[in-house]
Amino acid sequence: MCGIIGIVGRSSVQERLIDSLKRLEYRGYDSAGVAGVVDGHVQRRRAAGKIKALEDVLAADPLNATVGIGHTRWATHGGPSTKNAHPHTQGRVTLVHNGIIENYAELREMLKADGRTFESETDTEVIAGLIDSELASGKDPVAALKAALDQLSGAYAIGVLIDGEDELVMGARKGSPLVVGYGEGEMFIGSDALAVGPFTNRIAYLEEGDYVAIDHDKARIFDANGKPVKREMRTVAASAALVEKGNYRHFMEKEIHDQPEGCQRTIAAYVDTLAERAAIPGGVDFAALERIQIVACGTSYIAGLLGKYLIEQLADLPVDVEIASEFRYRDPALKPGTLAIGMSQSGETADTLAALRLCEAKGMTTAAVVNAQESTMAREVDVVWPIHCGPEIGVASTKAFTAQISVLTALAVAAARARGQIDAAEEQRLVRVLLGAPRLIAESINLEDAVKAVAVEIAKARDVLFLGRGPMYPLALEGALKLKEISYIHAEGYAAGELKHGPIALVDEKTPIVILAPFDSYFEKSASNMSEVMARGGQVVFITDPEGQQHAPAGARVVVTAPQSDPLIAPLVMAAPIQLLAYYVAVQKGADVDQPRNLAKSVTVE
Ligand code: G6P
């Protein structure tokens, strides 16, 4: 979950390390550090807190190095303190690490028995200790690295500096991604293409178990058995401009506003606009499928749930959706004829990746709906269905969510047609509706001022309930998740029909209840729930559309009226108000919108 960068440069690396760490901050941000070779010796600078704190340390005590490594941390072993911040040093070895070393306690005892002492509570320091011990036994740096890696179990990506080696950075990966960047007389390693994006777009992805040594001109890559290997160099698009905030205050605000374009680009990739047909790349025969199994975490899981509503209703194809961390450990009954789909913005989420590998091992066809097209998931599955919303930086997912839903909607239409559930004319109608979604999403985002006013009230609440029926139920879950994530207000999303089975006990004058109810086939039932809540003094925020507004029972405290839309795209159109609500509540509370406490954008540990 942490971010790594390593540079063998020709000029000073301090600013470049920081620049890269800022791009990697989405992977964790509770402490940061850099190290560099100065006059043949490795020096470190570290700080608890955000990268700004590290910048202050460096301003007072610059690192005059042309070779260095950097790290931004999301704590697993040991709290977020300077002492636990990476890089960690043992003897001649200084390194940064992303992942978890499962046998670290055992290794630590072993190294302690050899007379080593440890400065931190991390699992990382043992890797440095192991490499240093191997160096002390006379091995060269690359052989020492390999010997140390052979003793580790767990997941890692690492970047290593050796005291006395002023033209060497080493790296290794197993379970966590690492890329090699090729510059002009300079070489890089990094957690992803974004990390090395400002320096080069020529990149090679290390494979599971690979390790590497870079100098100014080349990368020597070895596989897990120590055999020298070549990994294909590709040119990737990780343009620096894509990750600027522009005129927005926060990335999340920008990304909410990016949604019409992100969905438009995504939809365009999944429909044939001329023929007005759904066109899903990858050659999956939806007519032959017996079932779809979706696995995902967080917001991607909620997008998957929406997929179930859409695909089952339109295509009469059974869809199971499961949280990846549950699925992977519970011995699910997996049958041939099932297509496994992983939903993941990052394409690196450890549990989703493992769930897909399980499906693969059981002989199922695997697909992934991902944003990061160069991610591990994208490279491992049989079929990649990319979303095209651009890099998402805000920890709370927004534009990736609606882009994922866009793909699943197109997929539902394609499956419906393939399975004879709709005819060509209906397919055309649905595709036209889908193509109209970006415009309506834009209109929905224009509700910003109305939502801002509601947010002032919600910011005072201790608990908030989100209710919805049908596809609005997953959206209610997403509304609650967004609010929890960035404003730290306790929120629950419920199927409105479950109201009487528990949550109604929470209803009082102090608990705002957000009801999501466009004028669809569920509307009357949702309106009854609204009356039940109001009869008990509940303060309702009713998010509906113009028809729903006309038919709503009187008495809702606030009505937010999103544009009228076909039910097919209602989830896309209704998403913006709940995202904006969470955003403005967090802003109102002065919370750190883009980097909420304890969370990370890419969860590469289970
Ligand atoms: C983290 C992020 C969420 C995201 C989830 C799944 O919890 O904070 O925004 O939804 O991981 O990530 P993925 O990259 O697999 O979609």
XYZ file of C-alpha atoms and ligand atoms in Angstrom:
622
model
C 0.000 0.000 0.000
C 3.038 2.192 0.208
C 4.688 3.991 -2.695
C 8.249 3.473 -3.859
C 10.605 5.402 -6.125
C 14.288 4.857 -6.921
C 16.509 6.941 -9.201
C 20.029 6.511 -10.554
C 20.357 10.035 -11.882
C 22.867 12.403 -13.434
C 21.684 15.408 -11.461
C 20.286 15.966 -7.981
C 17.418 13.612 -7.151
C 15.921 15.318 -4.102
C 13.215 17.254 -5.926
C 12.438 14.381 -8.253
C 12.019 11.962 -5.377
C 9.573 14.363 -3.731
C 7.703 14.975 -6.980
C 7.287 11.249 -7.427
C 6.251 10.666 -3.808
C 3.515 13.261 -4.239
C 2.177 11.248 -7.160
C 2.351 8.131 -5.032
C 0.688 9.673 -2.010
C -2.530 7.935 -3.019
C -0.915 4.689 -1.859
C -0.467 5.913 1.710
C 0.506 9.099 3.448
C 1.221 8.650 7.127
C 4.966 9.154 6.863
C 7.569 9.562 4.158
C 11.291 9.400 3.649
C 14.138 9.521 1.175
C 17.708 8.300 1.123
C 20.607 9.070 -1.196
C 24.249 8.283 -1.702
C 26.314 11.286 -0.595
C 30.086 11.003 -1.041
C 29.782 7.231 -1.220
C 27.671 6.953 1.911
C 23.922 6.593 2.292
C 22.071 9.324 4.157
C 18.383 9.361 5.104
C 15.767 12.044 5.748
C 12.399 10.985 7.178
C 9.291 12.539 8.692
C 6.003 11.418 10.183
C 2.915 12.848 8.477
C 2.366 14.050 4.955
C 5.083 14.681 2.367
C 5.027 18.365 3.296
C 6.646 17.392 6.607
C 9.439 15.630 4.718
C 9.872 18.703 2.510
C 10.381 20.802 5.629
C 13.033 18.370 6.858
C 14.780 18.526 3.487
C 14.615 22.324 3.377
C 16.556 22.428 6.632
C 18.884 19.582 5.701
C 19.045 18.952 1.934
C 20.094 15.642 0.462
C 22.782 16.312 -2.143
C 22.609 13.026 -3.970
C 22.222 11.928 -7.584
C 21.238 8.384 -6.624
C 18.371 7.828 -4.215
C 15.199 6.111 -3.112
C 11.954 7.402 -1.607
C 8.880 6.083 0.135
C 5.450 7.171 1.224
C 3.949 4.908 3.858
C 0.648 3.389 4.889
C 1.405 1.790 8.227
C 0.973 -1.957 8.688
C 3.598 -3.023 11.236
C 4.393 -0.221 13.674
C 2.601 3.105 14.053
C 3.149 6.122 11.823
C 6.239 7.674 13.466
C 9.560 8.967 12.130
C 11.286 5.932 13.578
C 9.012 3.601 11.608
C 9.168 5.716 8.441
C 11.125 4.240 5.541
C 13.908 4.033 4.384
C 15.233 1.587 6.976
C 18.893 0.938 7.478
C 20.840 -2.040 8.735
C 24.601 -1.853 8.296
C 25.401 -1.021 4.667
C 21.828 -1.536 3.476
C 19.081 1.087 3.262
C 15.745 0.180 1.768
C 12.116 1.028 1.171
C 9.338 -1.548 1.123
C 5.713 -1.904 0.120
C 3.858 -4.989 1.363
C 4.006 -7.320 4.342
C 6.722 -9.784 5.320
C 4.782 -12.578 6.961
C 7.724 -14.351 8.595
C 9.321 -11.162 9.883
C 9.013 -12.053 13.580
C 10.929 -15.271 13.042
C 13.557 -13.539 10.895
C 13.920 -10.769 13.421
C 14.627 -13.264 16.196
C 17.155 -15.005 13.988
C 18.929 -11.745 13.193
C 18.806 -10.664 16.837
C 20.453 -13.940 17.819
C 23.266 -12.899 15.454
C 23.716 -9.754 17.484
C 21.663 -7.291 15.409
C 19.578 -4.607 17.028
C 16.478 -3.063 15.446
C 15.501 0.558 15.446
C 11.882 0.274 14.292
C 8.802 -1.871 14.847
C 8.446 -2.567 11.135
C 8.652 -5.819 9.245
C 10.814 -3.984 6.687
C 13.920 -3.654 8.780
C 14.507 -7.415 8.726
C 14.907 -7.320 4.935
C 17.710 -4.782 5.341
C 19.216 -6.961 8.070
C 19.099 -10.049 5.869
C 20.734 -8.342 2.880
C 23.390 -6.809 5.110
C 24.197 -10.215 6.625
C 24.561 -11.687 3.159
C 26.870 -8.815 2.131
C 28.934 -9.396 5.258
C 29.363 -13.023 4.252
C 31.144 -11.814 1.136
C 28.394 -11.801 -1.508
C 28.116 -9.020 -4.077
C 25.009 -6.770 -3.774
C 22.869 -8.615 -6.331
C 23.709 -12.038 -4.892
C 23.073 -10.741 -1.377
C 19.677 -9.411 -2.468
C 18.738 -12.758 -4.026
C 19.848 -14.710 -0.945
C 17.761 -12.428 1.268
C 14.685 -12.639 -0.975
C 14.830 -16.422 -0.798
C 14.262 -16.201 2.948
C 11.188 -13.944 2.780
C 7.604 -15.030 2.693
C 4.886 -12.504 2.067
C 4.292 -9.701 -0.382
C 6.782 -7.041 -1.244
C 8.139 -4.490 -3.614
C 11.427 -3.015 -2.448
C 14.001 -0.435 -3.431
C 17.535 -0.808 -2.055
C 20.656 1.356 -1.703
C 24.021 -0.010 -0.593
C 26.573 2.073 1.219
C 29.710 2.332 -0.906
C 27.808 1.745 -4.191
C 27.248 5.124 -5.784
C 25.751 3.949 -9.056
C 23.293 1.285 -7.971
C 19.651 0.948 -6.972
C 18.190 -2.527 -6.635
C 14.552 -3.566 -6.546
C 12.407 -6.668 -6.264
C 8.750 -7.559 -6.482
C 6.484 -10.325 -5.321
C 2.828 -9.633 -4.801
C 3.275 -5.842 -5.037
C 3.979 -4.112 -8.330
C 7.275 -2.527 -9.395
C 8.224 -0.962 -12.697
C 11.575 -0.090 -14.243
C 11.766 3.262 -16.048
C 14.297 3.886 -18.843
C 15.551 7.471 -19.156
C 18.415 9.123 -21.033
C 21.511 8.103 -19.079
C 19.268 7.745 -16.042
C 17.236 4.817 -14.760
C 14.301 4.519 -12.379
C 12.258 2.059 -10.399
C 8.809 2.874 -9.057
C 5.563 1.429 -7.760
C 3.759 2.282 -10.980
C 3.942 4.218 -14.212
C 2.647 7.315 -12.452
C 5.656 7.306 -10.091
C 8.162 7.602 -12.920
C 5.751 9.514 -15.194
C 7.521 12.891 -14.981
C 10.872 11.327 -15.916
C 10.108 8.767 -18.583
C 7.265 6.974 -20.320
C 9.407 3.980 -21.309
C 8.638 1.297 -18.823
C 9.068 -2.413 -18.136
C 6.847 -4.202 -15.638
C 8.629 -6.658 -13.408
C 6.951 -10.044 -13.126
C 6.225 -11.951 -9.941
C 9.474 -12.845 -8.166
C 11.708 -10.642 -10.380
C 14.533 -8.591 -8.974
C 16.543 -5.894 -10.669
C 19.709 -3.814 -10.441
C 19.750 -0.464 -12.211
C 22.677 1.833 -12.948
C 22.860 4.897 -15.205
C 22.339 3.055 -18.446
C 20.729 -0.285 -17.917
C 18.571 -2.601 -15.875
C 19.748 -6.123 -15.122
C 16.574 -8.095 -14.446
C 16.480 -11.601 -12.968
C 13.582 -13.965 -12.432
C 12.788 -15.722 -9.153
C 15.329 -18.424 -9.969
C 18.102 -15.908 -10.517
C 18.083 -16.316 -14.286
C 18.748 -13.083 -16.249
C 15.546 -12.190 -18.139
C 14.246 -9.470 -20.416
C 10.934 -7.800 -19.682
C 9.286 -6.008 -22.537
C 9.748 -2.256 -22.547
C 6.602 -0.356 -23.459
C 5.692 3.232 -23.928
C 2.878 4.216 -21.605
C 0.732 7.287 -21.339
C 1.173 8.693 -17.860
C 1.234 12.319 -18.845
C 2.090 14.689 -16.024
C -0.839 16.936 -16.889
C -3.379 14.236 -16.159
C -2.812 14.413 -12.454
C -3.054 18.167 -11.915
C -5.926 19.565 -9.863
C -6.508 22.430 -12.259
C -8.769 25.061 -10.766
C -10.367 22.713 -8.286
C -9.754 22.770 -4.585
C -9.485 19.022 -4.274
C -8.899 16.082 -6.585
C -12.224 14.649 -5.481
C -14.035 17.786 -6.615
C -12.215 17.673 -9.934
C -12.925 13.994 -10.374
C -16.644 14.442 -9.690
C -16.603 17.049 -12.457
C -14.564 14.768 -14.726
C -17.399 12.249 -14.777
C -19.320 13.284 -17.890
C -16.115 13.067 -19.908
C -14.884 9.901 -18.195
C -18.194 8.167 -18.819
C -18.372 9.431 -22.373
C -14.932 8.058 -23.193
C -15.786 4.789 -21.482
C -19.180 4.366 -23.117
C -17.656 5.154 -26.506
C -15.350 2.162 -26.044
C -18.260 -0.203 -25.405
C -20.803 0.808 -28.018
C -20.788 1.063 -31.760
C -22.151 4.574 -32.088
C -22.960 4.274 -35.778
C -24.858 1.010 -35.552
C -26.188 1.984 -32.099
C -25.282 -1.404 -30.709
C -23.409 -2.499 -27.632
C -19.961 -3.713 -28.686
C -18.030 -5.446 -25.945
C -14.424 -6.257 -26.837
C -12.827 -9.524 -25.745
C -14.945 -12.122 -27.494
C -16.997 -13.284 -24.497
C -20.018 -15.315 -25.654
C -22.744 -14.018 -23.344
C -25.295 -16.433 -24.806
C -23.221 -19.391 -23.627
C -22.673 -18.111 -20.092
C -24.514 -19.670 -17.194
C -23.487 -17.239 -14.543
C -21.334 -14.219 -13.798
C -19.344 -13.963 -10.597
C -18.239 -10.449 -9.715
C -15.518 -9.977 -7.080
C -14.375 -6.599 -5.780
C -13.736 -4.386 -2.747
C -14.997 -1.008 -1.567
C -16.660 1.220 -4.104
C -15.815 -1.227 -6.888
C -17.862 -3.846 -5.045
C -20.805 -1.462 -4.985
C -20.415 -0.876 -8.729
C -20.513 -4.671 -9.071
C -23.779 -4.814 -7.116
C -25.279 -2.349 -9.545
C -24.071 -4.633 -12.316
C -26.127 -7.446 -10.804
C -29.291 -5.344 -10.927
C -28.640 -4.305 -14.506
C -27.480 -7.624 -15.960
C -30.061 -9.856 -14.277
C -32.918 -7.564 -15.193
C -31.962 -6.984 -18.799
C -30.213 -10.211 -19.763
C -31.801 -12.780 -17.438
C -28.270 -13.954 -16.619
C -27.588 -14.822 -12.958
C -24.938 -12.610 -11.365
C -23.345 -13.135 -7.967
C -21.394 -10.316 -6.425
C -19.101 -10.882 -3.524
C -16.599 -8.997 -1.430
C -13.265 -10.376 -2.628
C -11.793 -10.905 0.843
C -14.720 -13.192 1.735
C -14.863 -14.969 -1.576
C -11.186 -15.915 -1.672
C -11.169 -17.681 1.691
C -14.504 -19.445 1.869
C -14.238 -22.210 -0.719
C -16.930 -20.878 -3.044
C -18.719 -23.356 -5.285
C -17.307 -22.455 -8.689
C -18.821 -24.046 -11.752
C -17.679 -24.055 -15.381
C -19.753 -21.771 -17.552
C -19.163 -18.920 -15.131
C -17.385 -15.747 -16.116
C -15.462 -14.166 -13.234
C -15.249 -10.387 -13.359
C -12.968 -8.427 -11.036
C -13.891 -4.783 -10.643
C -10.992 -2.588 -9.579
C -9.962 0.979 -10.153
C -6.317 0.273 -9.352
C -6.123 -3.274 -10.668
C -3.855 -3.986 -7.719
C -6.209 -4.618 -4.792
C -4.719 -7.688 -3.134
C -7.978 -9.446 -2.284
C -9.556 -8.884 -5.698
C -6.404 -10.115 -7.389
C -6.347 -13.243 -5.221
C -10.056 -13.890 -5.860
C -9.461 -13.716 -9.605
C -6.464 -16.024 -9.334
C -8.669 -18.493 -7.488
C -11.223 -18.362 -10.318
C -8.468 -18.777 -12.871
C -7.125 -21.803 -10.999
C -10.613 -23.333 -11.084
C -10.624 -23.040 -14.851
C -13.002 -20.098 -15.128
C -12.608 -17.373 -17.721
C -11.551 -14.209 -15.948
C -12.171 -10.590 -16.858
C -11.304 -7.328 -15.141
C -12.907 -3.911 -15.321
C -9.944 -1.717 -14.394
C -8.772 1.848 -14.664
C -5.053 1.128 -14.467
C -4.541 -0.653 -17.744
C -0.977 -1.615 -16.952
C -1.914 -3.097 -13.578
C -1.267 -6.643 -12.410
C -4.946 -7.517 -12.736
C -5.094 -6.212 -16.295
C -2.071 -8.257 -17.202
C -3.278 -11.480 -15.587
C -6.892 -11.856 -16.703
C -8.188 -13.349 -19.927
C -10.209 -10.280 -20.861
C -9.510 -6.660 -19.899
C -12.361 -4.177 -19.949
C -10.712 -0.849 -19.237
C -12.514 2.220 -18.030
C -11.342 5.472 -19.576
C -11.816 8.090 -16.903
C -8.110 8.957 -16.455
C -6.057 8.580 -13.270
C -8.123 8.883 -10.107
C -6.194 10.480 -7.268
C -8.798 11.277 -4.565
C -8.876 8.332 -2.186
C -12.665 8.234 -2.259
C -13.519 6.820 -5.656
C -15.936 8.836 -7.804
C -15.246 8.916 -11.506
C -13.991 5.330 -11.545
C -17.311 4.290 -9.978
C -19.468 5.823 -12.701
C -17.105 4.624 -15.424
C -17.334 1.090 -14.028
C -21.129 1.347 -14.039
C -20.954 2.570 -17.640
C -19.098 -0.588 -18.658
C -21.526 -2.843 -16.782
C -24.504 -1.087 -18.354
C -23.135 -1.624 -21.853
C -22.356 -5.195 -20.913
C -25.923 -5.745 -19.687
C -27.284 -4.485 -22.998
C -24.888 -6.681 -24.992
C -25.741 -9.736 -22.892
C -29.470 -9.055 -23.219
C -29.203 -8.917 -26.997
C -26.963 -12.008 -27.165
C -29.406 -13.955 -25.032
C -32.417 -12.915 -27.040
C -33.958 -10.883 -24.225
C -34.206 -7.732 -26.328
C -34.507 -7.154 -30.048
C -32.361 -4.925 -32.244
C -34.754 -1.993 -31.884
C -34.675 -2.146 -28.091
C -30.902 -2.469 -28.143
C -30.730 0.675 -30.262
C -33.017 2.514 -27.882
C -30.958 1.467 -24.850
C -27.681 2.402 -26.522
C -29.106 5.824 -27.347
C -30.129 6.204 -23.715
C -26.633 5.225 -22.597
C -25.012 7.667 -24.996
C -27.159 10.397 -23.465
C -25.912 9.635 -19.954
C -22.855 11.969 -19.936
C -25.075 14.992 -20.662
C -27.434 14.075 -17.822
C -24.528 13.403 -15.449
C -23.304 16.917 -16.241
C -26.767 18.303 -15.417
C -26.753 16.337 -12.213
C -23.394 17.830 -11.225
C -24.991 21.240 -11.719
C -27.010 20.503 -8.575
C -23.868 21.460 -6.693
C -25.333 24.546 -5.023
C -28.461 22.750 -3.879
C -26.377 19.928 -2.451
C -23.997 22.370 -0.769
C -26.925 23.811 1.166
C -27.985 20.327 2.348
C -24.387 19.567 3.326
C -24.355 22.393 5.868
C -27.149 20.594 7.740
C -25.751 17.086 7.351
C -22.365 18.206 8.663
C -24.006 18.671 12.088
C -25.288 15.097 12.219
C -23.777 12.242 14.163
C -25.435 9.508 12.117
C -26.954 9.524 8.645
C -29.110 6.868 6.987
C -29.201 6.333 3.220
C -32.150 4.364 1.828
C -32.973 3.113 -1.652
C -34.726 0.323 -3.508
C -33.651 -1.547 -6.632
C -30.536 0.004 -8.168
C -30.867 2.845 -5.675
C -30.008 0.397 -2.896
C -26.365 -0.045 -4.007
C -26.282 3.711 -4.513
C -27.495 4.164 -0.915
C -24.562 1.980 0.175
C -22.222 4.138 -1.860
C -23.683 7.350 -0.406
C -23.056 6.052 3.100
C -19.560 4.810 2.248
C -18.537 8.115 0.680
C -19.796 10.083 3.678
C -18.034 7.802 6.175
C -14.775 7.823 4.243
C -14.241 11.520 3.957
C -16.353 13.253 6.604
C -16.020 10.646 9.395
C -19.760 10.806 10.075
C -21.279 7.449 10.844
C -23.546 6.489 7.971
C -25.462 3.382 6.968
C -26.896 2.434 3.607
C -29.963 0.224 3.691
C -32.411 -1.347 1.316
C -35.466 0.805 2.046
C -37.589 -2.340 2.493
C -35.392 -3.293 5.432
C -36.271 -0.072 7.232
C -38.775 -1.798 9.494
C -36.322 -4.568 10.310
C -33.961 -2.421 12.294
C -32.892 1.001 11.066
C -36.259 2.598 11.843
C -35.190 2.377 15.485
C -32.521 4.973 14.697
C -35.002 7.491 13.333
C -35.333 10.648 15.401
C -35.278 14.397 14.712
C -31.507 14.432 14.746
C -30.821 11.761 12.157
C -30.957 12.916 8.553
C -32.330 10.243 6.235
C -31.313 10.464 2.619
C -33.814 8.677 0.402
C -32.796 7.999 -3.185
C -35.906 7.575 -5.294
C -36.211 8.504 -8.949
C -39.680 8.031 -10.430
C -39.239 4.349 -11.322
C -41.158 1.137 -10.598
C -40.012 1.259 -6.973
C -41.058 4.844 -6.397
C -44.332 4.292 -4.565
C -42.724 1.930 -2.098
C -39.890 4.374 -1.445
C -42.408 7.186 -0.987
C -44.204 5.066 1.652
C -40.928 4.575 3.466
C -40.438 8.304 3.351
C -43.840 8.823 5.012
C -42.993 6.248 7.687
C -39.766 8.049 8.495
C -41.426 11.466 8.584
C -44.189 10.171 10.847
C -41.446 9.465 13.378
C -39.909 12.918 13.159
C -37.169 11.921 10.738
C -35.548 14.647 8.638
C -35.717 13.473 5.056
C -33.436 14.569 2.249
C -35.247 13.319 -0.808
C -33.134 12.853 -3.910
C -35.414 12.290 -6.857
C -36.200 13.504 -10.390
C -38.839 15.998 -11.634
C -41.625 13.387 -11.822
C -40.694 12.026 -8.441
C -40.788 15.527 -7.026
C -44.359 15.947 -8.277
C -45.486 12.679 -6.711
C -43.534 12.864 -3.470
C -45.445 13.023 -0.197
C -45.260 16.529 1.242
C -42.990 17.186 4.167
C -39.525 16.230 3.038
C -37.114 18.663 4.595
C -35.127 19.029 1.393
C -35.749 17.807 -2.094
C -32.878 17.532 -4.531
C -34.141 17.114 -8.063
C -31.796 15.334 -10.453
C -32.580 15.240 -14.174
C -35.243 12.842 -15.444
C -33.680 9.762 -16.978
C -34.434 6.303 -18.278
C -34.092 3.718 -15.472
C -31.148 2.190 -17.364
C -28.925 5.125 -16.520
C -30.543 6.347 -13.308
C -27.623 5.021 -11.212
C -25.217 7.103 -13.308
C -27.357 10.208 -13.040
C -28.105 9.861 -9.327
C -24.480 9.227 -8.334
C -23.277 12.830 -8.504
C -25.639 14.218 -5.814
C -24.482 11.684 -3.226
C -20.828 12.207 -4.120
C -21.225 15.978 -3.913
C -23.054 15.595 -0.622
C -20.161 13.676 0.943
C -17.681 16.113 -0.583
C -19.354 19.266 0.723
C -19.984 17.775 4.164
C -16.265 16.964 4.397
C -15.327 20.458 3.199
C -17.768 21.957 5.693
C -16.100 19.951 8.460
C -12.637 20.962 7.297
C -11.649 17.321 6.718
C -8.802 16.204 4.505
C -10.933 15.322 1.496
C -8.350 13.746 -0.789
C -6.453 11.878 1.892
C -8.819 10.793 4.633
C -7.266 9.344 7.748
C -6.293 5.661 7.773
C -7.374 5.043 4.181
C -5.307 4.414 1.097
C -6.258 4.500 -2.532
C -4.706 1.243 -3.498
C -4.964 -1.560 -0.959
C -2.183 -3.922 -1.953
C -2.173 -5.814 1.342
C -5.038 -7.980 2.476
C -9.743 1.390 -1.284
C -10.122 2.740 -1.826
C -11.540 2.694 -2.368
C -11.688 1.581 -3.390
C -11.236 0.243 -2.838
C -11.119 -0.811 -3.921
O -10.500 1.119 -0.150
O -10.007 3.722 -0.819
O -11.864 3.933 -2.979
O -13.011 1.491 -3.802
O -9.935 0.365 -2.246
O -10.074 -0.447 -4.786
P -9.973 -0.857 -6.292
O -8.716 -0.184 -6.781
O -9.841 -2.354 -6.321
O -11.177 -0.388 -6.978
